[in-house]
């Protein structure tokens, strides 16, 4: 996997050899794939090496959206720093992408435990970024809980996150809607499942969300889509419109 990743990056960089961003990425991946872990015997060296693996994986995942290609890098990072919250979060995402929900749950649980501990420290540091990381990690955990059928836990994690005008990813709306439906809260479930369908740009994921919507409403179309369809059908030649007679 790592060698294939290096080839992919080398090919990408060759298309734009003057790109500083590309050079930086190539350096990260080359250092990571050389596997210098055997020479890292000091805590600071191990921390730097783990961060290198993790950062290289982050870059490629964000650039290409390929979580499989970077799995080896994140696993190497994890083997060096198993309590690192960022690495654990990445592993949770990777496992979720492979539908390994139980493993994803283990990783996100460790990440959240570490994040909560950091938040509780009275060290005088600004906690804004940490709180944002916790916010995103809780949403990820809720999505995993919903997939595992732990619907009450999923709702507990998400129920206070829909106030105001904050926009969430389609997967968050879907997880909340599925869990609401599982607990018999159909009207609320439909609202969030329709949000998921409307806000998901990827066809494969949208189809999955439509299946969940159909289980609740009997139709894989949102209320707005059904209304549009009715209007179009009435406008077709030969369609009977509303009567004009008193």
GROMACS .gro file of C-alpha atoms in nm:
model
  246
    1UNK     CA    1   0.000   0.000   0.000
    2UNK     CA    2   0.269   0.246   0.100
    3UNK     CA    3   0.478   0.182  -0.213
    4UNK     CA    4   0.170   0.233  -0.429
    5UNK     CA    5   0.098   0.556  -0.246
    6UNK     CA    6   0.452   0.679  -0.310
    7UNK     CA    7   0.416   0.605  -0.682
    8UNK     CA    8   0.086   0.792  -0.693
    9UNK     CA    9   0.238   1.098  -0.527
   10UNK     CA   10   0.551   1.090  -0.746
   11UNK     CA   11   0.334   1.082  -1.056
   12UNK     CA   12   0.120   1.373  -0.931
   13UNK     CA   13   0.424   1.584  -0.844
   14UNK     CA   14   0.584   1.518  -1.185
   15UNK     CA   15   0.287   1.690  -1.350
   16UNK     CA   16   0.368   2.010  -1.160
   17UNK     CA   17   0.733   1.986  -1.050
   18UNK     CA   18   0.749   2.349  -0.930
   19UNK     CA   19   0.470   2.305  -0.677
   20UNK     CA   20   0.600   2.363  -0.324
   21UNK     CA   21   0.293   2.185  -0.188
   22UNK     CA   22   0.372   1.881  -0.401
   23UNK     CA   23   0.734   1.876  -0.289
   24UNK     CA   24   0.627   1.891   0.073
   25UNK     CA   25   0.389   1.600   0.027
   26UNK     CA   26   0.649   1.393  -0.156
   27UNK     CA   27   0.898   1.451   0.124
   28UNK     CA   28   0.645   1.343   0.386
   29UNK     CA   29   0.551   1.025   0.205
   30UNK     CA   30   0.910   0.935   0.120
   31UNK     CA   31   1.008   0.971   0.483
   32UNK     CA   32   0.708   0.768   0.594
   33UNK     CA   33   0.753   0.484   0.343
   34UNK     CA   34   1.122   0.445   0.423
   35UNK     CA   35   1.000   0.316   0.761
   36UNK     CA   36   1.273   0.462   0.984
   37UNK     CA   37   1.089   0.342   1.295
   38UNK     CA   38   1.374   0.110   1.387
   39UNK     CA   39   1.601   0.407   1.458
   40UNK     CA   40   1.346   0.598   1.664
   41UNK     CA   41   1.418   0.510   2.024
   42UNK     CA   42   1.361   0.844   2.200
   43UNK     CA   43   1.015   0.975   2.289
   44UNK     CA   44   1.065   1.295   2.087
   45UNK     CA   45   1.182   1.096   1.783
   46UNK     CA   46   0.884   0.864   1.808
   47UNK     CA   47   0.647   1.163   1.834
   48UNK     CA   48   0.797   1.325   1.524
   49UNK     CA   49   0.781   1.000   1.329
   50UNK     CA   50   0.420   0.933   1.430
   51UNK     CA   51   0.327   1.287   1.329
   52UNK     CA   52   0.500   1.236   0.992
   53UNK     CA   53   0.302   0.922   0.918
   54UNK     CA   54  -0.020   1.087   1.031
   55UNK     CA   55   0.034   1.410   0.837
   56UNK     CA   56   0.125   1.226   0.518
   57UNK     CA   57  -0.196   1.026   0.550
   58UNK     CA   58  -0.399   1.340   0.621
   59UNK     CA   59  -0.266   1.516   0.315
   60UNK     CA   60  -0.336   1.232   0.073
   61UNK     CA   61  -0.680   1.159   0.221
   62UNK     CA   62  -0.781   1.524   0.181
   63UNK     CA   63  -0.623   1.559  -0.162
   64UNK     CA   64  -0.750   1.237  -0.319
   65UNK     CA   65  -1.028   1.119  -0.087
   66UNK     CA   66  -0.867   0.775  -0.077
   67UNK     CA   67  -0.874   0.633   0.276
   68UNK     CA   68  -0.756   0.288   0.168
   69UNK     CA   69  -0.433   0.427   0.023
   70UNK     CA   70  -0.334   0.587   0.352
   71UNK     CA   71  -0.450   0.315   0.591
   72UNK     CA   72  -0.096   0.176   0.629
   73UNK     CA   73   0.041   0.519   0.719
   74UNK     CA   74  -0.217   0.578   0.989
   75UNK     CA   75  -0.167   0.228   1.128
   76UNK     CA   76   0.208   0.292   1.152
   77UNK     CA   77   0.139   0.621   1.327
   78UNK     CA   78  -0.097   0.444   1.568
   79UNK     CA   79   0.161   0.177   1.651
   80UNK     CA   80   0.398   0.454   1.762
   81UNK     CA   81   0.147   0.671   1.952
   82UNK     CA   82  -0.162   0.466   2.039
   83UNK     CA   83  -0.309   0.741   2.261
   84UNK     CA   84  -0.280   1.022   2.007
   85UNK     CA   85  -0.633   1.159   1.959
   86UNK     CA   86  -0.576   1.281   1.602
   87UNK     CA   87  -0.445   0.943   1.488
   88UNK     CA   88  -0.732   0.763   1.664
   89UNK     CA   89  -0.981   0.994   1.494
   90UNK     CA   90  -0.830   0.921   1.153
   91UNK     CA   91  -0.841   0.548   1.219
   92UNK     CA   92  -1.207   0.577   1.316
   93UNK     CA   93  -1.282   0.748   0.985
   94UNK     CA   94  -1.083   0.485   0.795
   95UNK     CA   95  -1.264   0.198   0.968
   96UNK     CA   96  -1.602   0.361   0.911
   97UNK     CA   97  -1.521   0.400   0.542
   98UNK     CA   98  -1.462   0.023   0.529
   99UNK     CA   99  -1.786  -0.042   0.722
  100UNK     CA  100  -1.583  -0.175   1.016
  101UNK     CA  101  -1.813  -0.004   1.263
  102UNK     CA  102  -1.709  -0.189   1.578
  103UNK     CA  103  -1.344  -0.101   1.516
  104UNK     CA  104  -1.438   0.258   1.435
  105UNK     CA  105  -1.621   0.274   1.767
  106UNK     CA  106  -1.312   0.162   1.958
  107UNK     CA  107  -1.094   0.427   1.796
  108UNK     CA  108  -1.336   0.717   1.837
  109UNK     CA  109  -1.398   0.620   2.200
  110UNK     CA  110  -1.025   0.645   2.277
  111UNK     CA  111  -1.006   0.976   2.089
  112UNK     CA  112  -1.296   1.127   2.283
  113UNK     CA  113  -1.161   1.005   2.616
  114UNK     CA  114  -0.834   1.184   2.544
  115UNK     CA  115  -1.007   1.497   2.419
  116UNK     CA  116  -1.228   1.521   2.728
  117UNK     CA  117  -0.922   1.479   2.950
  118UNK     CA  118  -0.743   1.761   2.765
  119UNK     CA  119  -1.047   1.984   2.798
  120UNK     CA  120  -1.058   1.925   3.174
  121UNK     CA  121  -0.696   2.036   3.223
  122UNK     CA  122  -0.662   2.373   3.393
  123UNK     CA  123  -0.356   2.476   3.191
  124UNK     CA  124  -0.461   2.825   3.085
  125UNK     CA  125  -0.458   2.733   2.715
  126UNK     CA  126  -0.720   2.849   2.466
  127UNK     CA  127  -0.960   2.554   2.425
  128UNK     CA  128  -1.144   2.679   2.114
  129UNK     CA  129  -0.982   2.441   1.865
  130UNK     CA  130  -1.006   2.156   2.113
  131UNK     CA  131  -1.379   2.218   2.160
  132UNK     CA  132  -1.428   2.217   1.783
  133UNK     CA  133  -1.241   1.887   1.757
  134UNK     CA  134  -1.461   1.740   2.031
  135UNK     CA  135  -1.770   1.865   1.848
  136UNK     CA  136  -1.666   1.689   1.525
  137UNK     CA  137  -1.558   1.375   1.711
  138UNK     CA  138  -1.892   1.351   1.890
  139UNK     CA  139  -2.071   1.372   1.555
  140UNK     CA  140  -1.849   1.096   1.418
  141UNK     CA  141  -1.918   0.884   1.725
  142UNK     CA  142  -2.293   0.938   1.685
  143UNK     CA  143  -2.282   0.821   1.323
  144UNK     CA  144  -2.098   0.506   1.433
  145UNK     CA  145  -2.342   0.446   1.721
  146UNK     CA  146  -2.635   0.470   1.480
  147UNK     CA  147  -2.476   0.215   1.245
  148UNK     CA  148  -2.425  -0.018   1.542
  149UNK     CA  149  -2.791   0.014   1.642
  150UNK     CA  150  -2.718   0.214   1.957
  151UNK     CA  151  -2.982   0.471   1.875
  152UNK     CA  152  -3.030   0.628   2.216
  153UNK     CA  153  -2.656   0.693   2.238
  154UNK     CA  154  -2.655   0.847   1.890
  155UNK     CA  155  -2.943   1.081   1.974
  156UNK     CA  156  -2.783   1.181   2.302
  157UNK     CA  157  -2.467   1.287   2.120
  158UNK     CA  158  -2.650   1.480   1.848
  159UNK     CA  159  -2.965   1.627   2.000
  160UNK     CA  160  -2.806   1.956   2.108
  161UNK     CA  161  -2.620   2.013   1.779
  162UNK     CA  162  -2.909   2.125   1.559
  163UNK     CA  163  -2.984   2.460   1.718
  164UNK     CA  164  -2.909   2.778   1.526
  165UNK     CA  165  -2.805   2.786   1.161
  166UNK     CA  166  -2.507   2.549   1.175
  167UNK     CA  167  -2.491   2.323   0.870
  168UNK     CA  168  -2.397   1.957   0.913
  169UNK     CA  169  -2.290   1.684   0.676
  170UNK     CA  170  -2.554   1.459   0.522
  171UNK     CA  171  -2.422   1.161   0.719
  172UNK     CA  172  -2.503   1.340   1.045
  173UNK     CA  173  -2.862   1.411   0.938
  174UNK     CA  174  -2.896   1.051   0.820
  175UNK     CA  175  -2.767   0.902   1.145
  176UNK     CA  176  -3.000   1.119   1.352
  177UNK     CA  177  -3.297   1.041   1.130
  178UNK     CA  178  -3.235   0.665   1.139
  179UNK     CA  179  -3.203   0.667   1.517
  180UNK     CA  180  -3.517   0.878   1.561
  181UNK     CA  181  -3.711   0.637   1.338
  182UNK     CA  182  -3.580   0.337   1.533
  183UNK     CA  183  -3.718   0.492   1.852
  184UNK     CA  184  -4.058   0.561   1.696
  185UNK     CA  185  -4.018   0.936   1.643
  186UNK     CA  186  -4.132   0.918   1.280
  187UNK     CA  187  -4.222   1.281   1.212
  188UNK     CA  188  -3.887   1.409   1.334
  189UNK     CA  189  -3.707   1.125   1.154
  190UNK     CA  190  -3.856   1.217   0.817
  191UNK     CA  191  -3.737   1.576   0.854
  192UNK     CA  192  -3.375   1.474   0.908
  193UNK     CA  193  -3.374   1.195   0.650
  194UNK     CA  194  -3.499   1.444   0.392
  195UNK     CA  195  -3.220   1.681   0.497
  196UNK     CA  196  -2.975   1.398   0.434
  197UNK     CA  197  -3.107   1.329   0.084
  198UNK     CA  198  -3.115   1.698  -0.009
  199UNK     CA  199  -2.764   1.775   0.114
  200UNK     CA  200  -2.579   1.467  -0.016
  201UNK     CA  201  -2.403   1.529  -0.352
  202UNK     CA  202  -2.271   1.174  -0.398
  203UNK     CA  203  -2.518   0.944  -0.574
  204UNK     CA  204  -2.414   0.625  -0.395
  205UNK     CA  205  -2.460   0.776  -0.050
  206UNK     CA  206  -2.780   0.950  -0.151
  207UNK     CA  207  -2.926   0.618  -0.267
  208UNK     CA  208  -2.845   0.474   0.075
  209UNK     CA  209  -3.021   0.763   0.246
  210UNK     CA  210  -3.324   0.726   0.018
  211UNK     CA  211  -3.356   0.362   0.127
  212UNK     CA  212  -3.373   0.478   0.489
  213UNK     CA  213  -3.634   0.738   0.396
  214UNK     CA  214  -3.843   0.476   0.215
  215UNK     CA  215  -3.849   0.254   0.523
  216UNK     CA  216  -4.017   0.534   0.715
  217UNK     CA  217  -4.246   0.696   0.454
  218UNK     CA  218  -4.294   0.426   0.191
  219UNK     CA  219  -4.134   0.651  -0.071
  220UNK     CA  220  -3.770   0.720  -0.152
  221UNK     CA  221  -3.861   1.075  -0.259
  222UNK     CA  222  -3.870   1.377  -0.033
  223UNK     CA  223  -4.197   1.568   0.011
  224UNK     CA  224  -4.067   1.846  -0.212
  225UNK     CA  225  -3.966   1.599  -0.484
  226UNK     CA  226  -4.311   1.437  -0.474
  227UNK     CA  227  -4.476   1.779  -0.507
  228UNK     CA  228  -4.259   1.869  -0.806
  229UNK     CA  229  -4.343   1.535  -0.966
  230UNK     CA  230  -4.717   1.596  -0.920
  231UNK     CA  231  -4.691   1.941  -1.079
  232UNK     CA  232  -4.500   1.801  -1.377
  233UNK     CA  233  -4.752   1.521  -1.425
  234UNK     CA  234  -5.037   1.774  -1.431
  235UNK     CA  235  -4.856   1.973  -1.700
  236UNK     CA  236  -4.816   1.675  -1.934
  237UNK     CA  237  -5.032   1.676  -2.251
  238UNK     CA  238  -5.363   1.507  -2.183
  239UNK     CA  239  -5.329   1.536  -1.808
  240UNK     CA  240  -5.650   1.638  -1.635
  241UNK     CA  241  -5.598   1.959  -1.445
  242UNK     CA  242  -5.830   2.119  -1.191
  243UNK     CA  243  -6.186   2.168  -1.313
  244UNK     CA  244  -6.279   2.524  -1.418
  245UNK     CA  245  -6.650   2.461  -1.367
  246UNK     CA  246  -6.831   2.585  -1.060
   0.00000   0.00000   0.00000
